[in-house]
Amino acid sequence: MIGIILGTRPEIIKMSPVIKECEDQGLDYFILHTGQHYSYEMDRIFFDMLNLPHPNYNLDVGSGTHASQTGKIMLGIESILSKEQPEVVLVQGDTNTVLSGSLAAAKLNIKIGHIEAGLRSFDRSMPEEINRIVSDHISDYLFAPTEMSYRQLVKEGIDPEKIFVTGNTVVDAVHQNIEIAKNKVDILKDLGLSPKEYILVTFHRAENVDVKERLEGIITGLKLIKDYFSLPIVFPIHPRTEKMIEKFDFSLEGINVIPPQGFLEFLQLEANAKFVLTDSGGLQEETCILGVPCITLRENTERPETLEVGSNVLAGVNPLTMLNHAKNVVREKSWNNPYGDGTAAKLIVDVCREVSK
Ligand code: UD1
Ligand code: UDP
């Protein structure tokens, strides 16, 4: 039996091809949702729109400090894994759900498969960096999306026999949903937008939105870019960002703020944007896959493949630097997608099927 652990928006999206593959292969599996994300538009909407089975368990842990969230998730997972006794659990990415899921499984001597292993920003002030490192080093099967992530794991002393280069399941998710999106939703029409005549923005990283000066820098930069291009800036706002903008009493006047979108709507917004400004990990990958230029509002990235192929640039949060990068990236260019051919989920599930026999 395979235990699939997830808890946040990107995990639901990137696990969706794995869940579908388990269904297609008729495997014995269960879904354990930690409840780290719980608002409808950060959670349920993805199960509904992507036709995913409802989780077998939901720990409903909600928000909290790192220790309290991680501790609650570990307690909940321990009791479920003790009961279900899966041969292998799968975790995806770098959230607190991943850290707690893999730690709880490791202590029960249950095998762990880490999807999206080997990513490094080399910035330990990011909570995600700690989560990735710990999870990689206690995992039994490391599903590295690229050769670069494979090499990083080997460099850290991880046995190459444990590492499988699979591509990233986000490619599977984009391929599976982009056509469905065309037939099912028309968000551009709903928002009165034209293709390539708007800029898409998302940001939510703690190190950006919880720090007043950095948040202010991003907002000022967005306003400069809006004035320069005279194009609408569409901003599906993450709840954390909304909370912090309210707290610091900043204004987003002139920016087209909308609620977080479902994956089909969001893919459409992304694919048709002139360019994207973001601090999201998933968006750096998806823009690369969709052929849309990306400007990352950070000083570093654990997705260096996107810098290497030229789909992405690092701008940080200085308003003028953001504007200068925006002026440069609009030039038409193309690149190869380094994240695989959309068969990651099958490769991952095939490995799990073998070990859970
Ligand atoms: C988490 C992950 C981050 C990931 C992001 C994806 C960690 C440490 N962080 O960050 O790596 O990129 O998810 O979106 O695991 N909130 C709601 N509704 C929700 C969820 C959150 O209102 O459904 C609000 C709460 O005010 C909460 C805040 O957002 O305090 C932050 O939520 P949390 O899950 O702690 O971290 P994220 O910033 O979402
Ligand atoms: N996403 C979405 N609706 C939105 C914003 C993002 O469906 O309004 C999707 C996006 O396509 C990507 C994932 O959510 O697949 C990224 O999640 P997020 O940026 O929250 O997390 P990160 O990738 O940074 O961990």
CSV table of C-alpha atoms and ligand atoms in Angstrom, one decimal:
chain,number,residue,atom,x,y,z
A,1,MET,CA,0.0,0.0,0.0
A,2,ILE,CA,1.1,3.6,-0.8
A,3,GLY,CA,0.4,6.5,1.5
A,4,ILE,CA,0.1,9.8,-0.3
A,5,ILE,CA,0.7,12.8,2.1
A,6,LEU,CA,-0.2,16.3,1.0
A,7,GLY,CA,-1.4,19.5,2.6
A,8,THR,CA,-1.0,22.7,0.5
A,9,ARG,CA,-2.1,24.0,-2.8
A,10,PRO,CA,1.1,23.2,-4.8
A,11,GLU,CA,1.2,19.7,-3.3
A,12,ILE,CA,-2.3,18.9,-4.4
A,13,ILE,CA,-1.6,20.1,-7.9
A,14,LYS,CA,1.8,18.3,-8.2
A,15,MET,CA,0.5,15.1,-6.6
A,16,SER,CA,-2.6,15.0,-8.8
A,17,PRO,CA,-0.9,13.1,-11.7
A,18,VAL,CA,0.5,10.6,-9.1
A,19,ILE,CA,-3.0,10.1,-7.6
A,20,LYS,CA,-4.4,9.6,-11.2
A,21,GLU,CA,-1.6,7.1,-12.0
A,22,CYS,CA,-2.4,5.1,-8.8
A,23,GLU,CA,-6.0,5.0,-9.9
A,24,ASP,CA,-5.2,4.0,-13.4
A,25,GLN,CA,-2.9,1.2,-12.2
A,26,GLY,CA,-5.6,0.1,-9.7
A,27,LEU,CA,-3.1,0.3,-6.8
A,28,ASP,CA,-3.9,0.2,-3.1
A,29,TYR,CA,-3.3,3.7,-1.8
A,30,PHE,CA,-4.7,6.3,0.5
A,31,ILE,CA,-4.6,10.1,0.6
A,32,LEU,CA,-3.7,11.8,3.9
A,33,HIS,CA,-4.3,15.5,3.9
A,34,THR,CA,-2.7,17.4,6.8
A,35,GLY,CA,-5.0,20.4,6.5
A,36,GLN,CA,-2.1,22.9,6.3
A,37,HIS,CA,-4.1,24.7,3.7
A,38,TYR,CA,-7.9,24.7,4.3
A,39,SER,CA,-9.6,27.7,2.7
A,40,TYR,CA,-11.8,26.5,-0.2
A,41,GLU,CA,-9.8,28.3,-2.8
A,42,MET,CA,-6.4,26.9,-1.5
A,43,ASP,CA,-7.6,23.4,-1.0
A,44,ARG,CA,-11.0,21.9,-2.0
A,45,ILE,CA,-11.3,23.7,-5.3
A,46,PHE,CA,-8.3,21.6,-6.6
A,47,PHE,CA,-9.9,18.3,-5.6
A,48,ASP,CA,-13.2,19.3,-7.2
A,49,MET,CA,-11.7,20.8,-10.4
A,50,LEU,CA,-9.1,18.1,-11.0
A,51,ASN,CA,-11.6,15.3,-10.2
A,52,LEU,CA,-9.4,13.9,-7.4
A,53,PRO,CA,-10.8,11.4,-4.9
A,54,HIS,CA,-11.5,13.0,-1.5
A,55,PRO,CA,-8.7,12.4,1.0
A,56,ASN,CA,-9.2,9.4,3.2
A,57,TYR,CA,-7.9,11.4,6.2
A,58,ASN,CA,-7.7,15.1,7.0
A,59,LEU,CA,-5.8,16.1,10.1
A,60,ASP,CA,-7.2,19.7,9.9
A,61,VAL,CA,-4.1,21.1,11.5
A,62,GLY,CA,-4.6,24.6,10.1
A,63,SER,CA,-2.2,27.5,10.4
A,64,GLY,CA,0.4,28.0,13.2
A,65,THR,CA,4.0,28.5,14.1
A,66,HIS,CA,6.4,26.2,12.5
A,67,ALA,CA,6.9,24.0,15.6
A,68,SER,CA,3.2,23.8,16.4
A,69,GLN,CA,2.2,23.0,12.8
A,70,THR,CA,5.0,20.5,12.4
A,71,GLY,CA,4.3,18.9,15.8
A,72,LYS,CA,0.6,18.6,15.2
A,73,ILE,CA,1.1,17.0,11.8
A,74,MET,CA,3.6,14.5,13.1
A,75,LEU,CA,1.3,13.4,15.8
A,76,GLY,CA,-1.6,13.0,13.4
A,77,ILE,CA,0.4,11.2,10.8
A,78,GLU,CA,2.0,8.8,13.3
A,79,SER,CA,-1.3,7.4,14.4
A,80,ILE,CA,-2.6,7.0,10.8
A,81,LEU,CA,0.6,5.4,9.5
A,82,SER,CA,0.7,3.0,12.5
A,83,LYS,CA,-2.8,1.9,11.7
A,84,GLU,CA,-2.5,1.7,7.9
A,85,GLN,CA,1.1,0.4,7.8
A,86,PRO,CA,1.8,1.4,4.1
A,87,GLU,CA,5.0,0.0,2.5
A,88,VAL,CA,5.9,3.4,1.3
A,89,VAL,CA,4.7,7.0,1.8
A,90,LEU,CA,5.1,9.7,-0.8
A,91,VAL,CA,5.7,13.4,0.0
A,92,GLN,CA,6.1,16.2,-2.5
A,93,GLY,CA,8.1,19.4,-2.3
A,94,ASP,CA,9.3,21.4,0.7
A,95,THR,CA,6.5,22.4,3.0
A,96,ASN,CA,6.0,21.7,6.7
A,97,THR,CA,3.7,18.9,5.6
A,98,VAL,CA,6.7,17.3,3.8
A,99,LEU,CA,9.0,17.7,6.8
A,100,SER,CA,6.5,16.3,9.3
A,101,GLY,CA,5.3,13.5,7.0
A,102,SER,CA,8.8,12.2,6.3
A,103,LEU,CA,10.0,12.5,9.9
A,104,ALA,CA,6.9,10.6,11.2
A,105,ALA,CA,7.4,7.9,8.6
A,106,ALA,CA,11.1,7.6,9.2
A,107,LYS,CA,10.5,7.1,12.9
A,108,LEU,CA,8.1,4.3,12.1
A,109,ASN,CA,10.6,2.7,9.7
A,110,ILE,CA,8.3,3.2,6.8
A,111,LYS,CA,10.0,3.8,3.4
A,112,ILE,CA,9.7,7.4,2.1
A,113,GLY,CA,9.6,8.6,-1.5
A,114,HIS,CA,10.4,12.3,-1.8
A,115,ILE,CA,9.1,13.8,-5.0
A,116,GLU,CA,11.0,16.9,-6.2
A,117,ALA,CA,14.2,15.9,-4.4
A,118,GLY,CA,17.5,17.7,-4.7
A,119,LEU,CA,16.3,21.3,-5.0
A,120,ARG,CA,18.5,23.7,-3.2
A,121,SER,CA,18.4,27.5,-2.9
A,122,PHE,CA,21.5,27.4,-0.5
A,123,ASP,CA,19.6,29.9,1.7
A,124,ARG,CA,18.9,28.3,5.0
A,125,SER,CA,16.9,31.3,6.2
A,126,MET,CA,14.1,29.9,4.1
A,127,PRO,CA,12.0,27.4,6.0
A,128,GLU,CA,11.6,25.4,2.8
A,129,GLU,CA,15.3,24.8,2.5
A,130,ILE,CA,15.5,23.1,5.9
A,131,ASN,CA,12.5,21.0,5.0
A,132,ARG,CA,14.0,19.9,1.7
A,133,ILE,CA,17.4,19.0,3.2
A,134,VAL,CA,15.9,17.0,6.1
A,135,SER,CA,13.4,15.2,3.9
A,136,ASP,CA,16.0,14.3,1.2
A,137,HIS,CA,18.4,12.9,3.8
A,138,ILE,CA,15.9,10.6,5.5
A,139,SER,CA,14.2,9.4,2.3
A,140,ASP,CA,14.6,6.0,0.7
A,141,TYR,CA,13.6,6.9,-2.8
A,142,LEU,CA,14.5,10.4,-4.1
A,143,PHE,CA,12.7,11.5,-7.2
A,144,ALA,CA,14.9,14.2,-8.7
A,145,PRO,CA,13.3,16.3,-11.4
A,146,THR,CA,16.5,17.0,-13.3
A,147,GLU,CA,20.1,15.9,-13.7
A,148,MET,CA,21.1,19.0,-11.8
A,149,SER,CA,19.1,18.0,-8.8
A,150,TYR,CA,20.4,14.4,-9.1
A,151,ARG,CA,24.0,15.8,-9.0
A,152,GLN,CA,23.3,17.9,-6.0
A,153,LEU,CA,22.0,14.8,-4.0
A,154,VAL,CA,25.1,12.8,-5.0
A,155,LYS,CA,27.3,15.7,-3.9
A,156,GLU,CA,25.6,15.6,-0.5
A,157,GLY,CA,26.6,11.9,-0.2
A,158,ILE,CA,23.3,10.3,-1.0
A,159,ASP,CA,23.6,6.8,-2.5
A,160,PRO,CA,23.0,7.2,-6.3
A,161,GLU,CA,21.0,3.9,-6.2
A,162,LYS,CA,18.3,5.7,-4.2
A,163,ILE,CA,17.9,8.5,-6.8
A,164,PHE,CA,15.6,8.4,-9.8
A,165,VAL,CA,15.6,11.2,-12.4
A,166,THR,CA,11.9,11.5,-13.3
A,167,GLY,CA,11.2,15.0,-14.5
A,168,ASN,CA,8.8,17.1,-12.5
A,169,THR,CA,5.2,16.0,-12.0
A,170,VAL,CA,4.2,19.7,-12.7
A,171,VAL,CA,4.8,18.9,-16.4
A,172,ASP,CA,2.3,16.1,-16.2
A,173,ALA,CA,-0.2,18.4,-14.4
A,174,VAL,CA,0.2,21.1,-17.0
A,175,HIS,CA,-0.2,18.7,-20.0
A,176,GLN,CA,-3.2,17.0,-18.4
A,177,ASN,CA,-5.0,20.3,-17.7
A,178,ILE,CA,-4.1,22.9,-20.3
A,179,GLU,CA,-6.5,21.5,-22.9
A,180,ILE,CA,-9.2,20.9,-20.4
A,181,ALA,CA,-8.8,24.5,-19.3
A,182,LYS,CA,-9.4,25.7,-22.9
A,183,ASN,CA,-12.7,23.8,-23.0
A,184,LYS,CA,-14.0,24.4,-19.5
A,185,VAL,CA,-13.1,28.0,-18.5
A,186,ASP,CA,-12.6,31.4,-20.1
A,187,ILE,CA,-11.0,33.5,-17.4
A,188,LEU,CA,-9.7,36.1,-19.8
A,189,LYS,CA,-13.2,36.9,-21.0
A,190,ASP,CA,-14.5,36.9,-17.4
A,191,LEU,CA,-11.9,39.5,-16.4
A,192,GLY,CA,-12.0,41.5,-19.7
A,193,LEU,CA,-8.4,40.7,-20.6
A,194,SER,CA,-6.7,40.1,-23.9
A,195,PRO,CA,-3.8,37.6,-24.5
A,196,LYS,CA,-0.4,39.1,-24.0
A,197,GLU,CA,-2.0,42.4,-22.8
A,198,TYR,CA,-1.7,41.9,-19.1
A,199,ILE,CA,1.0,41.0,-16.5
A,200,LEU,CA,0.4,38.2,-14.0
A,201,VAL,CA,1.7,38.5,-10.5
A,202,THR,CA,1.8,36.2,-7.4
A,203,PHE,CA,3.9,36.4,-4.3
A,204,HIS,CA,3.6,34.9,-0.9
A,205,ARG,CA,7.0,33.8,0.5
A,206,ALA,CA,7.4,34.5,4.2
A,207,GLU,CA,10.7,36.3,3.6
A,208,ASN,CA,9.0,38.7,1.2
A,209,VAL,CA,5.6,39.4,2.6
A,210,ASP,CA,6.4,39.2,6.3
A,211,VAL,CA,9.1,41.8,6.0
A,212,LYS,CA,7.7,45.3,5.7
A,213,GLU,CA,10.5,46.8,3.5
A,214,ARG,CA,10.5,43.9,1.1
A,215,LEU,CA,6.8,43.9,0.7
A,216,GLU,CA,6.8,47.7,0.1
A,217,GLY,CA,9.6,47.2,-2.5
A,218,ILE,CA,7.5,44.7,-4.4
A,219,ILE,CA,4.4,46.9,-4.4
A,220,THR,CA,6.3,50.0,-5.5
A,221,GLY,CA,8.0,47.9,-8.3
A,222,LEU,CA,4.6,46.6,-9.5
A,223,LYS,CA,3.3,50.2,-9.7
A,224,LEU,CA,6.3,51.3,-11.7
A,225,ILE,CA,5.9,48.4,-14.1
A,226,LYS,CA,2.2,49.1,-14.5
A,227,ASP,CA,2.9,52.7,-15.4
A,228,TYR,CA,5.7,51.9,-17.8
A,229,PHE,CA,3.7,49.2,-19.8
A,230,SER,CA,0.2,50.7,-19.3
A,231,LEU,CA,-1.1,47.2,-18.9
A,232,PRO,CA,-3.3,45.7,-16.2
A,233,ILE,CA,-1.5,43.8,-13.5
A,234,VAL,CA,-3.6,40.8,-12.4
A,235,PHE,CA,-2.9,39.6,-8.9
A,236,PRO,CA,-4.5,36.4,-7.5
A,237,ILE,CA,-3.6,37.1,-3.9
A,238,HIS,CA,-2.4,34.4,-1.5
A,239,PRO,CA,-4.1,34.6,1.9
A,240,ARG,CA,-0.8,35.1,3.7
A,241,THR,CA,0.0,38.2,1.4
A,242,GLU,CA,-3.5,39.6,1.9
A,243,LYS,CA,-3.1,39.3,5.7
A,244,MET,CA,0.3,41.0,5.7
A,245,ILE,CA,-0.8,43.9,3.3
A,246,GLU,CA,-3.7,44.6,5.7
A,247,LYS,CA,-1.4,44.4,8.7
A,248,PHE,CA,1.2,46.9,7.2
A,249,ASP,CA,-1.7,49.0,5.8
A,250,PHE,CA,-0.3,49.1,2.3
A,251,SER,CA,-2.5,50.0,-0.7
A,252,LEU,CA,-2.8,47.9,-3.9
A,253,GLU,CA,-4.7,50.6,-5.7
A,254,GLY,CA,-4.4,50.3,-9.5
A,255,ILE,CA,-3.6,46.6,-9.3
A,256,ASN,CA,-6.3,44.1,-10.3
A,257,VAL,CA,-6.4,42.0,-7.1
A,258,ILE,CA,-8.5,38.8,-7.4
A,259,PRO,CA,-9.0,35.8,-5.1
A,260,PRO,CA,-6.7,32.7,-5.5
A,261,GLN,CA,-7.9,30.9,-8.7
A,262,GLY,CA,-8.6,27.3,-9.5
A,263,PHE,CA,-5.8,25.5,-11.4
A,264,LEU,CA,-7.6,25.6,-14.8
A,265,GLU,CA,-8.3,29.4,-14.6
A,266,PHE,CA,-4.8,30.0,-13.3
A,267,LEU,CA,-3.1,28.0,-16.1
A,268,GLN,CA,-5.0,30.0,-18.6
A,269,LEU,CA,-4.0,33.3,-17.0
A,270,GLU,CA,-0.3,32.1,-16.9
A,271,ALA,CA,-0.2,30.8,-20.5
A,272,ASN,CA,-1.6,34.1,-21.9
A,273,ALA,CA,0.3,36.6,-19.8
A,274,LYS,CA,2.8,38.9,-21.4
A,275,PHE,CA,5.1,38.0,-18.5
A,276,VAL,CA,4.9,36.8,-14.9
A,277,LEU,CA,6.3,38.3,-11.7
A,278,THR,CA,6.4,35.9,-8.9
A,279,ASP,CA,8.2,34.4,-5.9
A,280,SER,CA,6.5,31.0,-6.3
A,281,GLY,CA,8.4,27.9,-7.0
A,282,GLY,CA,5.7,26.3,-9.1
A,283,LEU,CA,5.3,29.4,-11.2
A,284,GLN,CA,9.0,29.5,-12.1
A,285,GLU,CA,8.5,25.9,-13.5
A,286,GLU,CA,5.2,26.4,-15.1
A,287,THR,CA,6.2,29.6,-17.0
A,288,CYS,CA,9.2,27.7,-18.3
A,289,ILE,CA,7.0,24.9,-19.5
A,290,LEU,CA,4.4,27.3,-21.0
A,291,GLY,CA,7.0,29.5,-22.8
A,292,VAL,CA,6.2,32.6,-20.8
A,293,PRO,CA,9.0,34.9,-19.4
A,294,CYS,CA,9.3,34.9,-15.6
A,295,ILE,CA,10.8,37.5,-13.3
A,296,THR,CA,11.4,36.0,-9.9
A,297,LEU,CA,11.1,38.4,-6.9
A,298,ARG,CA,13.9,36.7,-4.9
A,299,GLU,CA,17.7,36.8,-4.7
A,300,ASN,CA,18.1,33.1,-5.2
A,301,THR,CA,16.2,30.1,-6.6
A,302,GLU,CA,16.2,26.4,-6.1
A,303,ARG,CA,15.1,26.2,-9.8
A,304,PRO,CA,18.5,27.2,-11.5
A,305,GLU,CA,17.4,25.2,-14.6
A,306,THR,CA,15.0,28.0,-15.4
A,307,LEU,CA,17.8,30.6,-15.2
A,308,GLU,CA,20.1,28.4,-17.4
A,309,VAL,CA,17.5,28.0,-20.2
A,310,GLY,CA,16.7,31.7,-20.0
A,311,SER,CA,13.0,31.5,-19.1
A,312,ASN,CA,13.6,33.2,-15.7
A,313,VAL,CA,15.6,36.0,-14.1
A,314,LEU,CA,16.2,36.9,-10.5
A,315,ALA,CA,15.1,40.5,-9.7
A,316,GLY,CA,14.9,40.6,-5.9
A,317,VAL,CA,12.5,43.2,-4.6
A,318,ASN,CA,14.2,46.5,-5.6
A,319,PRO,CA,11.6,48.4,-7.6
A,320,LEU,CA,14.0,49.7,-10.2
A,321,THR,CA,15.6,46.4,-10.7
A,322,MET,CA,12.2,44.8,-11.2
A,323,LEU,CA,11.3,47.4,-13.8
A,324,ASN,CA,14.6,47.0,-15.7
A,325,HIS,CA,14.1,43.2,-15.8
A,326,ALA,CA,10.6,43.7,-17.0
A,327,LYS,CA,11.8,45.9,-19.9
A,328,ASN,CA,14.3,43.2,-20.9
A,329,VAL,CA,12.2,40.0,-20.7
A,330,VAL,CA,9.5,41.1,-23.1
A,331,ARG,CA,11.7,40.3,-26.1
A,332,GLU,CA,10.4,37.2,-27.8
A,333,LYS,CA,12.5,34.1,-27.3
A,334,SER,CA,12.2,30.4,-26.8
A,335,TRP,CA,13.8,27.8,-24.7
A,336,ASN,CA,13.7,24.0,-23.9
A,337,ASN,CA,11.7,22.8,-21.0
A,338,PRO,CA,14.2,21.1,-18.6
A,339,TYR,CA,11.6,19.4,-16.4
A,340,GLY,CA,10.8,16.3,-18.5
A,341,ASP,CA,8.2,15.0,-20.9
A,342,GLY,CA,5.2,14.6,-18.6
A,343,THR,CA,5.8,11.0,-17.5
A,344,ALA,CA,7.2,11.7,-14.0
A,345,ALA,CA,4.1,10.3,-12.2
A,346,LYS,CA,4.3,7.0,-14.1
A,347,LEU,CA,8.0,6.6,-13.3
A,348,ILE,CA,7.4,7.4,-9.6
A,349,VAL,CA,4.4,5.1,-9.2
A,350,ASP,CA,6.3,2.3,-11.0
A,351,VAL,CA,9.0,2.5,-8.4
A,352,CYS,CA,6.5,2.5,-5.6
A,353,ARG,CA,4.6,-0.4,-7.0
A,354,GLU,CA,7.7,-2.5,-7.1
A,355,VAL,CA,8.7,-1.7,-3.5
A,356,SER,CA,5.2,-2.1,-2.1
A,357,LYS,CA,4.7,-5.6,-3.5
B,1,UD1,C1,3.1,27.3,2.6
B,1,UD1,C2,4.5,26.7,2.5
B,1,UD1,C3,5.2,27.3,1.3
B,1,UD1,C4,4.4,27.1,0.1
B,1,UD1,C5,3.0,27.7,0.3
B,1,UD1,C6,2.2,27.3,-0.9
B,1,UD1,C7,5.7,26.0,4.6
B,1,UD1,C8,6.7,26.5,5.6
B,1,UD1,N1,5.3,27.0,3.7
B,1,UD1,O1,3.3,28.7,2.8
B,1,UD1,O2,6.5,26.6,1.1
B,1,UD1,O3,5.1,27.8,-1.0
B,1,UD1,O4,2.4,27.0,1.4
B,1,UD1,O5,1.1,28.2,-1.1
B,1,UD1,O6,5.2,24.9,4.6
B,1,UD1,N2,-3.9,30.8,5.1
B,1,UD1,C9,-5.3,30.9,4.9
B,1,UD1,N3,-5.9,29.8,4.3
B,1,UD1,C10,-5.2,28.7,4.0
B,1,UD1,C11,-3.9,28.6,4.2
B,1,UD1,C12,-3.2,29.7,4.8
B,1,UD1,O7,-5.9,31.9,5.2
B,1,UD1,O8,-5.9,27.7,3.4
B,1,UD1,C13,-3.2,32.0,5.7
B,1,UD1,C14,-3.2,31.9,7.2
B,1,UD1,O9,-3.3,33.3,7.7
B,1,UD1,C15,-1.8,31.4,7.5
B,1,UD1,C16,-1.0,32.0,6.3
B,1,UD1,O10,-1.9,32.0,5.2
B,1,UD1,O11,-1.3,31.9,8.7
B,1,UD1,C17,0.2,31.1,6.0
B,1,UD1,O12,-0.1,29.8,5.8
B,1,UD1,P1,1.0,28.6,5.9
B,1,UD1,O13,0.5,27.3,5.5
B,1,UD1,O14,1.6,28.7,7.3
B,1,UD1,O15,2.2,29.0,5.0
B,1,UD1,P2,2.1,29.5,3.5
B,1,UD1,O16,2.6,30.9,3.4
B,1,UD1,O17,0.8,29.2,2.8
B,2,UDP,N1,-1.9,28.4,-8.5
B,2,UDP,C1,-3.3,28.3,-8.7
B,2,UDP,N2,-4.1,29.5,-8.4
B,2,UDP,C2,-3.5,30.6,-8.0
B,2,UDP,C3,-2.1,30.7,-7.8
B,2,UDP,C4,-1.4,29.6,-8.1
B,2,UDP,O1,-3.8,27.3,-9.0
B,2,UDP,O2,-4.3,31.6,-7.8
B,2,UDP,C5,-1.1,27.2,-8.7
B,2,UDP,C6,0.0,27.4,-9.7
B,2,UDP,O3,-0.4,27.1,-11.0
B,2,UDP,C7,1.0,26.4,-9.2
B,2,UDP,C8,0.8,26.4,-7.7
B,2,UDP,O4,-0.5,26.9,-7.5
B,2,UDP,O5,0.8,25.1,-9.7
B,2,UDP,C9,1.8,27.2,-7.0
B,2,UDP,O6,1.5,27.4,-5.7
B,2,UDP,P1,2.2,28.4,-4.7
B,2,UDP,O7,2.7,29.5,-5.5
B,2,UDP,O8,1.2,28.7,-3.7
B,2,UDP,O9,3.3,27.6,-4.0
B,2,UDP,P2,4.9,27.3,-4.4
B,2,UDP,O10,4.9,26.7,-5.7
B,2,UDP,O11,5.6,28.6,-4.3
B,2,UDP,O12,5.3,26.4,-3.3
